[in-house]
Structure formats: C-alpha cells, structure tokens
Coordinates of C-alpha atoms in Angstrom, one line a residue:
M1 CA 125.9 85.7 166.2
F2 CA 123.7 88.0 168.2
Q3 CA 125.6 91.1 166.9
K4 CA 125.4 89.8 163.3
G5 CA 121.7 89.4 163.6
Q6 CA 121.3 93.0 164.7
D7 CA 123.5 94.2 161.8
I8 CA 121.3 92.4 159.3
I9 CA 118.1 93.9 160.7
W10 CA 119.5 97.5 160.7
K11 CA 120.9 97.1 157.1
G12 CA 117.5 95.9 155.9
S13 CA 115.9 98.9 157.6
L14 CA 118.3 101.3 155.8
W15 CA 117.5 99.7 152.4
V16 CA 113.8 100.2 153.1
V17 CA 114.3 103.9 154.0
L18 CA 116.5 104.4 150.9
F19 CA 113.7 102.9 148.7
L20 CA 111.1 105.3 150.4
F21 CA 113.4 108.3 149.8
V22 CA 113.8 107.6 146.1
G23 CA 110.1 107.0 145.8
C24 CA 109.2 110.4 147.4
T25 CA 111.2 112.2 144.7
S26 CA 110.1 110.2 141.6
T27 CA 108.4 111.5 138.5
K28 CA 106.3 110.1 135.7
P29 CA 105.6 111.0 132.1
F30 CA 102.2 112.4 131.1
Q31 CA 100.7 111.7 127.6
L32 CA 97.4 112.3 125.8
T33 CA 96.2 108.8 126.6
D34 CA 96.4 109.6 130.3
V35 CA 93.5 112.0 129.7
S36 CA 91.4 109.2 128.3
P37 CA 92.2 105.9 126.4
K38 CA 89.8 106.9 123.6
Y39 CA 92.4 109.5 122.4
R40 CA 94.9 106.8 121.7
E41 CA 94.7 107.2 117.9
Y42 CA 95.6 110.9 118.1
Q43 CA 98.6 110.4 120.4
G44 CA 101.8 111.3 118.5
S45 CA 99.8 112.8 115.6
E46 CA 99.8 116.5 114.4
L47 CA 96.8 117.1 116.7
D48 CA 98.6 115.8 119.8
P49 CA 99.6 118.9 122.0
H50 CA 102.4 116.7 123.5
K51 CA 104.0 115.8 120.2
S52 CA 106.6 118.5 120.4
K53 CA 107.2 118.5 124.1
N54 CA 107.7 115.9 126.9
V55 CA 105.5 116.5 129.9
I56 CA 107.0 115.0 133.1
I57 CA 105.0 115.4 136.4
P58 CA 106.3 114.9 139.9
V59 CA 105.0 112.2 142.3
T60 CA 105.0 113.7 145.8
K61 CA 103.6 110.7 147.6
N62 CA 101.0 113.2 149.1
R63 CA 97.6 112.1 147.9
K64 CA 96.1 115.6 148.0
Y65 CA 98.8 117.1 145.8
D66 CA 99.2 114.1 143.4
T67 CA 95.5 114.0 142.7
F68 CA 95.3 117.7 141.9
I69 CA 98.4 117.7 139.7
E70 CA 97.1 114.8 137.6
E71 CA 93.6 116.4 137.2
A72 CA 95.1 119.8 136.3
H73 CA 97.3 118.2 133.6
K74 CA 94.3 116.4 132.2
T75 CA 92.4 119.7 132.0
I76 CA 95.3 121.5 130.4
A77 CA 95.9 118.7 127.9
L78 CA 92.2 118.5 126.9
L79 CA 92.0 122.3 126.3
E80 CA 95.2 122.3 124.2
F81 CA 93.9 119.3 122.2
G82 CA 90.6 121.1 121.6
E83 CA 92.4 124.3 120.5
N84 CA 94.5 122.3 118.0
I85 CA 91.4 120.6 116.6
A86 CA 89.6 123.9 116.1
L87 CA 92.5 125.6 114.4
R88 CA 93.4 122.7 112.1
A89 CA 89.8 122.1 111.1
D90 CA 89.3 125.8 110.2
S91 CA 92.6 125.8 108.2
K92 CA 91.6 122.6 106.3
K93 CA 88.1 123.9 105.5
T94 CA 89.6 127.0 103.9
V95 CA 91.6 125.0 101.3
G96 CA 88.9 122.4 100.8
E97 CA 90.6 119.5 102.5
P98 CA 88.5 116.9 104.4
V99 CA 88.2 117.2 108.2
E100 CA 87.0 113.7 109.0
K101 CA 89.7 113.1 111.6
E102 CA 89.0 116.4 113.3
M103 CA 85.3 115.7 113.3
Q104 CA 85.8 112.4 115.1
A105 CA 88.0 114.0 117.8
A106 CA 85.4 116.8 118.2
A107 CA 82.8 114.2 119.0
Y108 CA 84.8 113.0 121.9
L109 CA 85.7 116.5 123.0
E110 CA 82.0 117.6 122.9
E111 CA 81.4 115.1 125.7
D112 CA 84.4 115.9 127.9
L113 CA 84.8 119.7 127.6
P114 CA 81.7 120.9 129.5
S115 CA 82.7 119.3 132.8
V116 CA 86.3 120.4 132.5
I117 CA 85.3 124.0 131.8
T118 CA 82.9 124.0 134.8
R119 CA 85.7 122.9 137.1
L120 CA 88.3 125.5 135.9
P121 CA 87.6 128.3 138.5
E122 CA 87.6 125.7 141.3
L123 CA 90.9 124.2 140.1
I124 CA 92.5 127.7 140.1
Q125 CA 91.4 128.3 143.6
T126 CA 92.6 124.9 144.8
N127 CA 95.9 125.5 143.1
Q128 CA 96.4 128.7 145.0
S129 CA 95.5 127.1 148.4
L130 CA 98.0 124.3 147.7
I131 CA 100.7 126.8 146.9
D132 CA 100.1 128.5 150.3
S133 CA 100.1 125.1 152.2
T134 CA 103.2 123.7 150.5
P135 CA 105.7 124.9 153.2
N136 CA 103.6 123.1 155.8
D137 CA 103.4 119.8 153.9
F138 CA 106.9 119.5 152.5
D139 CA 110.4 120.1 153.6
G140 CA 113.8 120.7 151.9
P141 CA 114.2 120.6 148.1
T142 CA 110.8 119.0 147.8
I143 CA 109.2 122.4 148.5
G144 CA 110.9 124.0 145.5
R145 CA 109.9 121.1 143.1
V146 CA 106.3 121.1 144.2
T147 CA 105.9 124.9 144.2
R148 CA 107.5 125.2 140.8
E149 CA 105.1 122.6 139.4
L150 CA 102.0 124.3 141.0
G151 CA 103.2 127.7 139.7
T152 CA 103.5 126.3 136.1
I153 CA 100.0 124.7 136.4
L154 CA 98.5 128.0 137.7
E155 CA 99.9 129.9 134.7
S156 CA 98.5 127.4 132.2
L157 CA 95.1 127.4 133.9
Q158 CA 94.9 131.2 134.0
Q159 CA 95.9 131.2 130.3
Y160 CA 93.2 128.9 129.2
S161 CA 90.5 130.1 131.6
P162 CA 89.4 133.2 129.5
K163 CA 89.3 131.3 126.2
A164 CA 87.9 127.9 127.3
I165 CA 84.3 128.9 126.3
G166 CA 85.6 129.9 122.9
I167 CA 87.3 126.5 122.4
Q168 CA 84.1 124.8 123.4
N169 CA 82.0 126.8 120.9
A170 CA 84.5 126.2 118.1
I171 CA 84.2 122.4 118.7
R172 CA 80.4 122.6 118.9
N173 CA 80.3 124.5 115.6
L174 CA 82.6 122.1 113.9
R175 CA 80.2 119.3 114.8
A176 CA 77.1 121.3 113.8
D177 CA 78.4 122.6 110.4
S178 CA 76.7 120.4 107.7
S179 CA 79.3 121.3 105.1
N180 CA 81.8 119.1 106.9
Y181 CA 79.7 116.0 106.1
N182 CA 78.8 116.5 102.3
Q183 CA 81.7 118.5 101.1
G184 CA 83.1 115.7 98.8
R185 CA 79.7 115.0 97.2
D186 CA 79.1 118.7 96.3
I187 CA 82.4 118.9 94.5
A188 CA 81.6 115.8 92.4
E189 CA 78.3 117.3 91.4
V190 CA 80.0 120.5 90.1
D191 CA 82.2 118.5 87.8
V192 CA 79.3 116.3 86.3
K193 CA 76.6 118.9 85.7
P194 CA 78.3 121.0 82.9
E195 CA 78.7 117.8 80.7
T196 CA 74.9 117.1 80.6
A197 CA 73.0 118.6 77.5
D198 CA 69.8 120.4 78.0
P199 CA 67.3 119.6 75.1
I200 CA 65.8 123.1 75.3
L201 CA 69.1 124.8 74.7
I202 CA 69.8 122.7 71.6
E203 CA 66.9 124.4 69.6
S204 CA 68.8 127.8 69.5
D205 CA 72.2 128.1 67.9
S206 CA 72.9 131.4 69.8
E207 CA 72.1 129.8 73.1
T208 CA 74.4 126.8 72.3
Q209 CA 77.2 129.2 71.5
K210 CA 76.8 130.9 74.8
K211 CA 76.8 127.7 76.8
P212 CA 80.6 127.1 76.6
E213 CA 81.2 130.6 77.8
K214 CA 79.1 130.1 80.9
V215 CA 80.8 126.8 81.6
S216 CA 84.3 128.4 81.2
V217 CA 83.3 131.2 83.6
K218 CA 82.1 128.7 86.2
K219 CA 85.4 126.8 86.0
E220 CA 87.5 129.9 86.5
D221 CA 85.5 131.6 89.3
P222 CA 85.9 128.8 91.9
S223 CA 89.6 128.6 91.3
K224 CA 89.9 132.4 91.8
K225 CA 87.8 132.3 95.0
I226 CA 89.9 129.4 96.4
S227 CA 93.1 131.1 95.6
I228 CA 92.0 134.3 97.3
K229 CA 90.8 132.5 100.4
R230 CA 93.9 130.5 100.7
L231 CA 96.1 133.6 100.8
N232 CA 93.9 135.3 103.4
R233 CA 93.8 132.2 105.6
K234 CA 97.5 131.6 105.4
T235 CA 98.0 135.0 106.8
K236 CA 95.6 134.2 109.7
V237 CA 97.0 130.7 110.4
T238 CA 100.5 132.2 110.9
G239 CA 99.1 134.5 113.6
K240 CA 98.6 133.8 117.3
A241 CA 96.2 131.0 118.3
T242 CA 94.5 133.4 120.9
E243 CA 93.6 135.9 118.2
Q244 CA 92.0 133.2 116.0
I245 CA 90.0 131.7 118.8
D246 CA 88.8 135.2 119.9
E247 CA 87.8 136.0 116.3
M248 CA 85.8 132.7 116.0
V249 CA 84.0 133.4 119.3
K250 CA 83.1 136.9 118.3
K251 CA 81.6 135.7 115.0
E252 CA 79.5 133.0 116.7
E253 CA 78.3 135.5 119.3
E254 CA 77.2 138.0 116.7
E255 CA 75.3 135.3 114.8
V256 CA 73.8 133.2 117.6
L257 CA 73.5 135.2 120.9
S258 CA 70.9 137.8 121.6
D259 CA 71.8 141.2 123.1
E260 CA 70.8 140.0 126.6
E261 CA 72.8 136.8 126.3
K262 CA 75.8 138.8 125.1
K263 CA 75.6 141.1 128.1
D264 CA 75.4 138.0 130.5
K265 CA 78.4 136.5 128.7
E266 CA 80.4 139.7 129.0
Y267 CA 79.5 140.0 132.7
T268 CA 80.6 136.4 133.4
E269 CA 83.8 136.9 131.5
Q270 CA 84.5 140.1 133.5
I271 CA 84.0 138.3 136.8
R272 CA 86.3 135.5 135.7
N273 CA 89.1 137.8 134.6
G274 CA 88.8 139.9 137.7
L275 CA 89.1 136.8 140.0
V276 CA 92.1 135.6 138.0
Q277 CA 93.7 139.0 138.6
V278 CA 93.0 138.7 142.3
F279 CA 94.6 135.2 142.5
R280 CA 97.6 136.4 140.5
W281 CA 98.4 139.5 142.7
E282 CA 97.9 137.5 145.9
Y283 CA 100.2 134.8 144.6
Y284 CA 102.9 137.4 143.8
R285 CA 102.1 139.3 147.0
K286 CA 101.3 142.6 145.4
P287 CA 98.9 144.3 147.8
K288 CA 98.9 147.6 146.0
Y289 CA 97.3 146.0 142.9
L290 CA 94.7 144.3 145.1
E291 CA 93.9 147.7 146.8
K292 CA 93.3 149.1 143.3
I293 CA 90.9 146.3 142.4
L294 CA 89.1 146.8 145.7
A295 CA 88.7 150.5 145.0
T296 CA 87.9 150.5 141.3
H297 CA 86.6 147.2 140.0
P298 CA 82.9 147.5 138.9
I299 CA 81.8 144.1 140.1
P300 CA 81.2 143.6 143.9
R301 CA 82.1 139.9 143.9
V302 CA 85.6 140.7 142.6
R303 CA 86.0 143.5 145.1
S304 CA 85.1 141.1 147.9
A305 CA 87.7 138.6 146.7
A306 CA 90.3 141.4 146.6
A307 CA 89.4 142.3 150.2
L308 CA 89.8 138.8 151.5
A309 CA 93.1 138.4 149.7
L310 CA 94.4 141.6 151.4
G311 CA 93.4 140.0 154.7
R312 CA 95.4 136.9 154.0
L313 CA 98.4 139.0 153.0
K314 CA 98.0 141.1 156.3
A315 CA 98.0 144.3 154.3
G316 CA 95.8 147.2 153.0
R317 CA 94.3 148.4 156.3
V318 CA 93.4 151.9 155.0
A319 CA 91.9 150.5 151.8
L320 CA 89.8 148.0 153.8
Q321 CA 88.5 150.7 156.1
T322 CA 87.6 152.9 153.1
A323 CA 85.6 150.0 151.6
I324 CA 83.7 149.6 154.9
D325 CA 82.8 153.3 154.8
K326 CA 81.9 153.6 151.2
D327 CA 81.1 150.2 149.6
G328 CA 77.9 148.1 149.6
Y329 CA 76.6 145.3 151.8
Q330 CA 78.2 142.6 149.6
V331 CA 81.8 143.9 150.1
R332 CA 81.6 145.2 153.7
P333 CA 81.5 141.7 155.3
A334 CA 84.5 140.7 153.3
A335 CA 86.3 143.9 154.3
Y336 CA 85.5 143.3 158.0
K337 CA 86.8 139.8 157.8
A338 CA 90.0 141.0 156.2
L339 CA 90.3 143.8 158.8
S340 CA 89.9 141.2 161.5
D341 CA 92.7 139.1 160.0
L342 CA 95.0 142.1 160.3
G343 CA 93.9 142.8 164.0
D344 CA 95.4 146.3 163.9
K345 CA 94.9 148.4 167.0
R346 CA 94.2 151.4 164.7
S347 CA 91.0 149.6 163.6
L348 CA 89.5 149.5 167.1
S349 CA 86.7 151.9 166.3
Y350 CA 85.7 149.8 163.3
F351 CA 85.6 146.7 165.4
I352 CA 83.4 148.3 168.0
A353 CA 81.1 149.6 165.3
G354 CA 81.0 146.1 163.8
T355 CA 79.7 144.6 167.0
K356 CA 76.6 146.7 166.6
A357 CA 76.0 145.6 162.9
E358 CA 73.0 143.6 161.7
D359 CA 74.9 140.9 160.0
P360 CA 76.0 138.1 162.4
E361 CA 79.0 137.4 160.3
V362 CA 80.2 141.0 160.7
I363 CA 79.6 140.9 164.4
S364 CA 81.5 137.6 164.8
V365 CA 84.7 138.8 163.0
S366 CA 84.5 142.1 164.8
F367 CA 84.6 140.4 168.2
E368 CA 87.6 138.4 167.0
G369 CA 89.3 141.5 165.7
L370 CA 88.7 143.2 169.1
G371 CA 90.5 140.4 170.8
K372 CA 93.5 140.8 168.5
T373 CA 93.8 144.5 169.6
K374 CA 94.0 143.3 173.2
D375 CA 92.2 146.5 174.3
P376 CA 90.6 146.2 177.8
A377 CA 87.3 147.8 176.5
G378 CA 87.1 145.1 173.8
R379 CA 87.5 142.3 176.4
E380 CA 84.6 143.7 178.3
L381 CA 82.4 143.7 175.2
I382 CA 83.4 140.1 174.5
L383 CA 82.5 138.9 178.0
T384 CA 79.2 140.9 178.3
Q385 CA 77.9 140.7 174.7
G386 CA 79.9 138.3 172.6
I387 CA 79.8 135.0 174.4
A388 CA 76.3 135.8 175.7
S389 CA 74.9 136.0 172.2
E390 CA 72.1 133.7 170.9
Y391 CA 73.9 133.2 167.6
V392 CA 76.4 130.4 167.4
V393 CA 78.6 132.2 164.9
I394 CA 78.9 135.2 167.2
V395 CA 79.8 133.1 170.2
S396 CA 82.4 131.3 168.2
G397 CA 84.1 134.5 167.0
A398 CA 83.9 135.9 170.6
L399 CA 85.7 132.9 172.0
R400 CA 88.5 133.2 169.5
G401 CA 88.8 136.9 170.2
L402 CA 88.9 136.3 174.0
A403 CA 91.8 133.9 173.6
Y404 CA 94.1 136.6 172.2
Y405 CA 94.2 138.2 175.7
K406 CA 96.0 135.1 177.0
L407 CA 94.7 135.5 180.6
D408 CA 94.7 132.4 182.8
A409 CA 91.2 133.2 184.1
D410 CA 89.8 132.7 180.6
V411 CA 90.9 129.0 180.3
E412 CA 87.9 128.0 182.5
I413 CA 85.5 129.8 180.1
F414 CA 86.9 127.8 177.1
D415 CA 86.6 124.6 179.1
R416 CA 83.0 125.4 179.9
F417 CA 82.1 125.9 176.3
L418 CA 83.6 122.5 175.4
K419 CA 80.5 121.0 177.0
S420 CA 78.2 122.9 174.6
Q421 CA 75.7 120.9 172.4
E422 CA 76.7 122.9 169.3
Q423 CA 79.6 121.3 167.4
E424 CA 80.7 124.7 166.0
I425 CA 81.0 126.1 169.5
K426 CA 83.1 123.1 170.6
E427 CA 85.4 123.6 167.7
A428 CA 85.7 127.3 168.4
A429 CA 86.6 126.5 172.0
I430 CA 89.3 124.2 170.8
E431 CA 90.7 126.9 168.5
A432 CA 90.6 129.4 171.4
L433 CA 92.6 127.0 173.6
A434 CA 95.2 126.7 170.9
I435 CA 95.4 130.5 170.5
H436 CA 95.7 130.9 174.3
G437 CA 98.7 128.5 174.1
S438 CA 99.3 128.2 177.9
R439 CA 100.3 124.9 179.5
E440 CA 96.8 124.6 181.1
S441 CA 95.2 125.0 177.6
L442 CA 97.4 122.3 176.2
R443 CA 96.4 120.0 179.0
I444 CA 92.7 120.5 178.2
L445 CA 93.4 119.8 174.5
E446 CA 95.1 116.6 175.6
R447 CA 92.0 115.6 177.5
V448 CA 89.8 116.4 174.6
A449 CA 91.9 114.2 172.3
T450 CA 91.7 111.2 174.7
E451 CA 88.0 111.6 175.6
D452 CA 86.3 112.7 172.4
P453 CA 87.3 110.7 169.3
T454 CA 85.2 113.1 167.1
L455 CA 87.4 116.0 168.1
A456 CA 90.7 114.1 168.6
I457 CA 92.2 114.9 165.2
M458 CA 91.3 118.6 165.5
A459 CA 92.8 118.8 169.0
I460 CA 96.0 117.1 167.8
D461 CA 96.3 119.6 164.9
E462 CA 95.7 122.6 167.2
I463 CA 98.4 121.3 169.6
T464 CA 100.8 121.0 166.6
K465 CA 100.3 124.7 165.7
N466 CA 101.8 125.6 169.1
P467 CA 105.6 125.8 168.6
S468 CA 106.5 125.5 172.3
L469 CA 108.3 122.6 173.9
S470 CA 105.2 122.0 176.1
A471 CA 103.3 121.2 172.9
T472 CA 105.9 118.6 171.9
F473 CA 105.6 117.0 175.4
A474 CA 101.8 116.9 175.0
L475 CA 102.1 115.1 171.6
I476 CA 104.4 112.5 173.1
R477 CA 102.1 111.9 176.0
L478 CA 99.2 111.5 173.6
N479 CA 101.2 109.1 171.5
E480 CA 101.8 106.9 174.6
S481 CA 98.1 107.0 175.7
L482 CA 96.2 106.7 172.4
T483 CA 95.9 103.4 170.6
D484 CA 93.9 104.2 167.5
E485 CA 96.2 104.0 164.4
K486 CA 94.8 107.1 162.7
F487 CA 95.5 109.2 165.8
T488 CA 99.1 107.9 166.4
K489 CA 99.9 108.3 162.7
R490 CA 98.7 112.0 162.8
I491 CA 100.9 112.5 165.9
G492 CA 103.9 111.0 164.2
E493 CA 103.4 113.4 161.2
S494 CA 103.1 116.3 163.6
L495 CA 106.4 115.4 165.4
L496 CA 108.2 115.2 162.0
Q497 CA 106.6 118.5 160.8
R498 CA 107.9 120.3 163.9
K499 CA 111.3 118.5 163.7
A500 CA 111.0 117.3 167.3
F501 CA 114.0 115.0 167.0
G502 CA 115.8 113.9 170.2
K503 CA 115.5 111.8 173.3
Y504 CA 112.7 112.3 175.8
A505 CA 112.2 110.9 179.3
I506 CA 108.9 109.5 180.6
I507 CA 108.7 109.3 184.4
L508 CA 107.8 105.8 185.6
V509 CA 107.6 106.5 189.4
E510 CA 104.4 107.9 191.0
D511 CA 106.0 110.6 193.2
D512 CA 109.6 111.9 193.2
Y513 CA 111.7 115.0 192.8
L514 CA 113.9 116.5 190.1
R515 CA 117.3 117.2 191.8
A516 CA 119.6 120.1 191.4
E517 CA 122.6 117.7 191.3
A518 CA 123.2 114.1 190.4
N519 CA 122.7 113.0 194.0
E520 CA 119.7 111.7 195.9
R521 CA 120.5 114.0 198.8
S522 CA 120.8 117.1 196.7
T523 CA 118.1 119.9 196.7
P524 CA 114.7 119.1 195.1
I525 CA 113.9 121.7 192.5
S526 CA 110.6 120.4 191.1
Y527 CA 108.0 117.8 191.8
I528 CA 107.6 115.0 189.2
K529 CA 105.0 112.4 188.8
E530 CA 104.2 109.4 186.6
K531 CA 103.8 109.9 182.8
E532 CA 105.4 113.4 182.8
I533 CA 107.7 114.1 179.9
G534 CA 111.2 115.7 179.8
L535 CA 113.8 116.5 177.2
I536 CA 117.0 114.6 177.9
L537 CA 120.1 117.0 177.9
S538 CA 122.9 114.7 179.1
E539 CA 124.0 111.9 181.5
T540 CA 126.7 111.4 184.1
K541 CA 129.9 109.6 183.1
K542 CA 130.0 107.6 186.3
E543 CA 127.4 105.4 187.9
F544 CA 125.8 105.8 191.4
A545 CA 124.3 103.3 193.9
V546 CA 120.8 104.3 194.9
R547 CA 118.4 102.5 197.3
M548 CA 115.0 101.9 195.5
G549 CA 112.7 100.2 198.0
E550 CA 114.4 97.1 199.4
N551 CA 117.0 97.0 196.6
I552 CA 120.2 98.9 195.9
V553 CA 120.5 99.8 192.2
T554 CA 123.6 101.0 190.4
D555 CA 123.2 103.2 187.4
K556 CA 123.7 106.7 185.9
Y557 CA 121.8 110.0 186.4
I558 CA 120.1 111.6 183.5
Q559 CA 119.7 115.4 183.1
V560 CA 116.3 116.5 181.8
K561 CA 114.4 119.6 181.0
M562 CA 110.8 119.5 182.3
E563 CA 107.9 121.8 182.9
S564 CA 108.2 123.5 186.2
T565 CA 105.6 122.5 188.9
L566 CA 106.9 125.1 191.4
P567 CA 104.2 127.7 192.0
G568 CA 105.3 131.2 191.0
A569 CA 108.4 130.0 189.2
R570 CA 110.0 132.5 186.9
S571 CA 110.5 130.1 184.0
A572 CA 108.0 127.6 182.6
F573 CA 110.8 125.0 182.4
V574 CA 113.4 123.7 184.8
S575 CA 116.5 121.5 184.3
G576 CA 117.6 118.8 186.8
W577 CA 118.7 115.3 187.4
V578 CA 116.8 112.0 187.8
F579 CA 118.0 108.4 188.4
Y580 CA 117.9 106.4 185.1
P581 CA 115.9 103.4 186.5
K582 CA 113.0 105.8 187.3
I583 CA 112.4 106.8 183.6
D584 CA 111.8 105.3 180.2
I585 CA 113.5 106.9 177.2
I586 CA 111.7 107.7 173.9
E587 CA 113.7 108.7 170.9
V588 CA 112.3 110.5 167.9
K589 CA 114.8 110.0 165.1
Q590 CA 115.1 111.3 161.6
L591 CA 116.1 108.5 159.2
G592 CA 115.8 110.2 155.8
S593 CA 117.6 113.3 154.7
D594 CA 114.4 114.7 153.1
G595 CA 112.6 114.8 156.5
N596 CA 109.7 112.8 155.3
S597 CA 110.6 109.6 157.2
G598 CA 111.3 109.1 160.9
K599 CA 111.3 106.6 163.7
Y600 CA 109.8 106.6 167.2
S601 CA 111.7 104.3 169.5
Q602 CA 111.3 103.1 173.1
L603 CA 114.9 102.4 174.0
K604 CA 114.3 100.4 177.1
K605 CA 111.6 98.2 175.7
G606 CA 113.4 97.8 172.4
K607 CA 110.4 98.7 170.2
H608 CA 110.2 101.2 167.4
K609 CA 107.8 102.2 164.7
N610 CA 107.8 104.3 161.5
L611 CA 106.1 107.6 162.3
F612 CA 104.0 107.4 159.0
N613 CA 103.1 103.7 159.6
P614 CA 102.6 103.3 163.3
E615 CA 100.9 99.9 163.0
K616 CA 104.2 98.3 161.8
E617 CA 106.1 97.8 165.0
V618 CA 109.4 95.8 165.2
K619 CA 110.6 94.2 168.4
L620 CA 114.4 94.3 168.7
P621 CA 116.4 92.3 171.2
K622 CA 117.3 94.3 174.3
K623 CA 121.0 95.3 174.4
D624 CA 123.1 93.9 177.2

C-alpha cells in the first residue's frame, strides 16, 4: 500500500508537468475584435485586414514577451485597418459610391491612431531588445519560435512606421471632407432643377429653343467626367498601396502645411528612417553599414544611435575613433561609450584622453574602458582619480573598470563602497564584484543578498552571470538561507537557466575534513564546515562503520567536489570523500524536456518544490 501511494503521487506530478509543457508551447488566434470590441461589425468584411489571412500568435508564458506580442499585433492590425479604410473610401468617392461605412470606421480610428503612432518608435526599440534577450529567457525550440515571431513583428512595424502619419492624415481628411456627408442630396438636386420652368425664359422663343440644348450638355458632361475619372482611378487602385498613401500625403502637405512645417516633417521623417536603418543593420549584424551611417548620415541623433549599435556588436573601432576625432559633442559621448564596450587595448590613448574630458559621462566610460585594457597605467589613474571623484557617475564607472583587473586586493575596495549612501554607487560596487568573479567576491554578493532586501534581486542576478561552479554553490546556499518567496523563485529560475542539474551535498557538521580516500583514517585534503556546498560525484558500493560521538554508524561514503580551503592550492576545487550521515543531499532535477520546469529536492528530508513556484512544497514519506 505504501508503494502504491508513492506511485499515485508521482504519476499525478507527471501529469501536471505534461500540462505545463503543453501550455508553454500553446498558440491563440488574433482577430480584429482583439484590437477593440467596437470593431466587431467590420470583422470578416472587406475592410478587415485579417479576412484573407489567419493570424496565430504564440503564448510563451513569459509575461514580458506575451504583453509585447499582443500590443504589437494590435498596432499592426489597426494600421492595416486604417490603410484599407483610406484606400477603399478614396476608390468609392471616385465612382460616386457612398462611404458611410468607411466614415463610421474612420471616427473610431481617429480616436485610436494618435496613441498608436506615438508608441511606434518605442515598440521597435523594445522589439529589438527582446530579440537580443531571447536566448537568455528561453531554451530549445522555444527560442526559434519566439525569435521568428519577433522578427516578423519587427518587419511589419518597420514597414508601417514611415507611412503611419500618412494613414492618420488620410483618415482625418476622410472625416473632414464635407462632400462625404451631402453627396446624395447634391445628386438629387441636379436631376430636379432642369425640369423647373423659368418665367423669364418663356417670353423669348429663341431662349426657349436654346434651353433644351443647355440641359442636354449638362447631362452629357457629368457622364463624360465620371467615365474619365473612373478609368484614371482604376489604374491607381491596381497599383501599390504605398504609392497611393504617399501620393495622398504629398497632396495634403502641399495644400495644408507651411514651408516651415514641411521642413520639420521632413526632418522628423529622416530621423525615423535613419533609426530604422540602424535597428535593421544591428539586427542583421552588419557593422559595415552602421559604420557608413556613422560617417555620412546628416543627423547627429542617428549617428549617435549607429555608434551605440557598433558598441553592442563589439565592432567598428576605427570608425568610432574617427567619430571622436571629427564629430560634434552629441556624437562623441556615444562613440566613447561604444569604444568602452569594445575595451580594445589599441584605444588606450583615447581612454586616457577621455578621463580629462569635461563631460562626466565621457569620463565615466573612459575609466571603464581603461579597466578593460588591463593596462597598469590605467589602474593607477582609476585609483588616484576615478574612485576619488566627486561625481557619482564617474565613481561608478571607475569601480567597474577596476574590477576587470581581477586583483584580490581590490575586493576590499568594492566592499567598502557597498557602505556608500548613494544607491548608484552601491549598485556599481555589486556589478564590480560580479565582474571580478572571484570566490571572495561571490561571498560578498551572498552577504548582500541576505542582509539588504533592496539589493537582493540584483545580487542574485549578478551571481547568475558568473558561469563558474562556485556561483552555483552560492545560489544553492542562498536558496537554503533565504525564506522570501520572490528571492527563492528568482534563484530557482537562475538554476534552471544555468542548467545546474545534479545532486549537491550540504555539510551538516561544524568541523571536519574531506578525505583523500573512503576511510576516516585517510589523509585530510581540505577543511570543511557547516553549510558548505559540494557537487556529488559518486558513492562507495560497500558500507563502512564509523564512530560518531558515542554511536557507531554504518553507511556509505560520498565523493564530492568542493571549493578548496587549503592556502596556496593550485586549483580552486578539490575532490574527496565524506561520510554520508554528515551531509544532506539536494537535487536539482529537470522534469520537462523544454527546460522550463524543474524540481529542487531535499532527499533526506523528503521535501521538494517546483523551481518556478517555490511556495508549493510537497512532503513525501521518507524511503526505508
């Protein structure tokens, strides 16, 4: 009965995991009514942009991505809908058909389009950042699905960004054109007026004879004009939608905008197109095109964006140095920031010159770039000028730069700046400890996570960036010591992200030794103490009897890999044997094949919890 109970529990757990896995890869349809319920009457009509295509969007179960994907699809659908309205209304007006349905839709669009168009540049930038962070947030086939969806959205947003203003103007003009309201009444009046007799014209026979000729001419002329316009408009309707929208925008600008307003409009459009080009070439990782934009584009804001993109791609050192030498004050800080991202030793002279600049931002990134070169002269400048500055931003950059030297003596400096009253300096010290990456730095980050709740999440994230086994040990120690749900959940996500699957030993005794062999009389190779963590490698096949206090205990020996405590040891880790009753065993286990679910178990205590839902613990009966 006991065994059956266990089987039932584990089978139930597997069904829950299977349900979660299916949910993580689900999709849902997207329709015009998802933009707003007020467009219900247009769904499925000729005006519906989704009539001829089925739009299916993925559900990633990541709130940040799902929120953006839904908002982006609403934006694209609204712009497509507005474009359809403008084109069909223009076509109907040409042949004299009523446009009441388009007028009603334009009234709704006139309310919704301004906010959507204002958000377009921000959406494009967010899209690019999400594409860059996808490998960190997803794993396996999910990366391809999410990246493909974000790439499709980016192309659509970039396609509609330059013509969004034109669509808005076309909708506004459709609402403002008075002929759309009284067109039917004017046509009725033309048919009635020729039938009425004028008493003055009856007095003259010659004039009465001319009257039918005038009426016949009036009846023929409108038909000729309508037929001519119909032929011309048919030719235009069969063309590209982009050309029609551009033509409408040009006509409105010529009639409404002043010369100064036209220049402002052209300048704004030039900035938008330039930024789109920067995002595009960064996405496709084409630094040569970005270098060309940096060197030739007429607008400083676009050149600055190109410089920062080169820094993120870790390319274009010569082009960035040329921009620092020849460009203006708006581009030089961006070029210095990008050059600091590269951290090339060949840029040492530029970093030294940057520490003497007037702009604190330039000075800050110059000190950070100096640290990346690891030049001894640069370290001297950081210690004597950088961390002694009165500007918070300069001190922060200098601390990050100092960390790249990875000297043990600098850890004490970072620890001292953690006591600063400035939050920005505290955060910079945490970043510096993470860059330093030593075992001592990780210990200080552990202490920050346990003592300062306001910096705990940042400390956990910085520990996660360190790929070493020591960082995994630090995360497991924090998971055992912290009780706040939001911290333990973040730690669980970090363990899954770094794929830290396996069994780990937690030392339970206060003082003991790691032995060279599975024997209490064998050579001690490292000192161990309570709450230390080790990676379990193997166990002995036979059991041993060991005296523990007044009792003699029979059990196996466990081989573990731990951080070395021996001064001057060649390696940071050492492998040895410890008696099983002196440890507790933690298992981090991957349950789902997609890597998005996992379990953290205490094998001796029989407790486990889902790494994404640490508050849901299940107590299992201890095995005999």
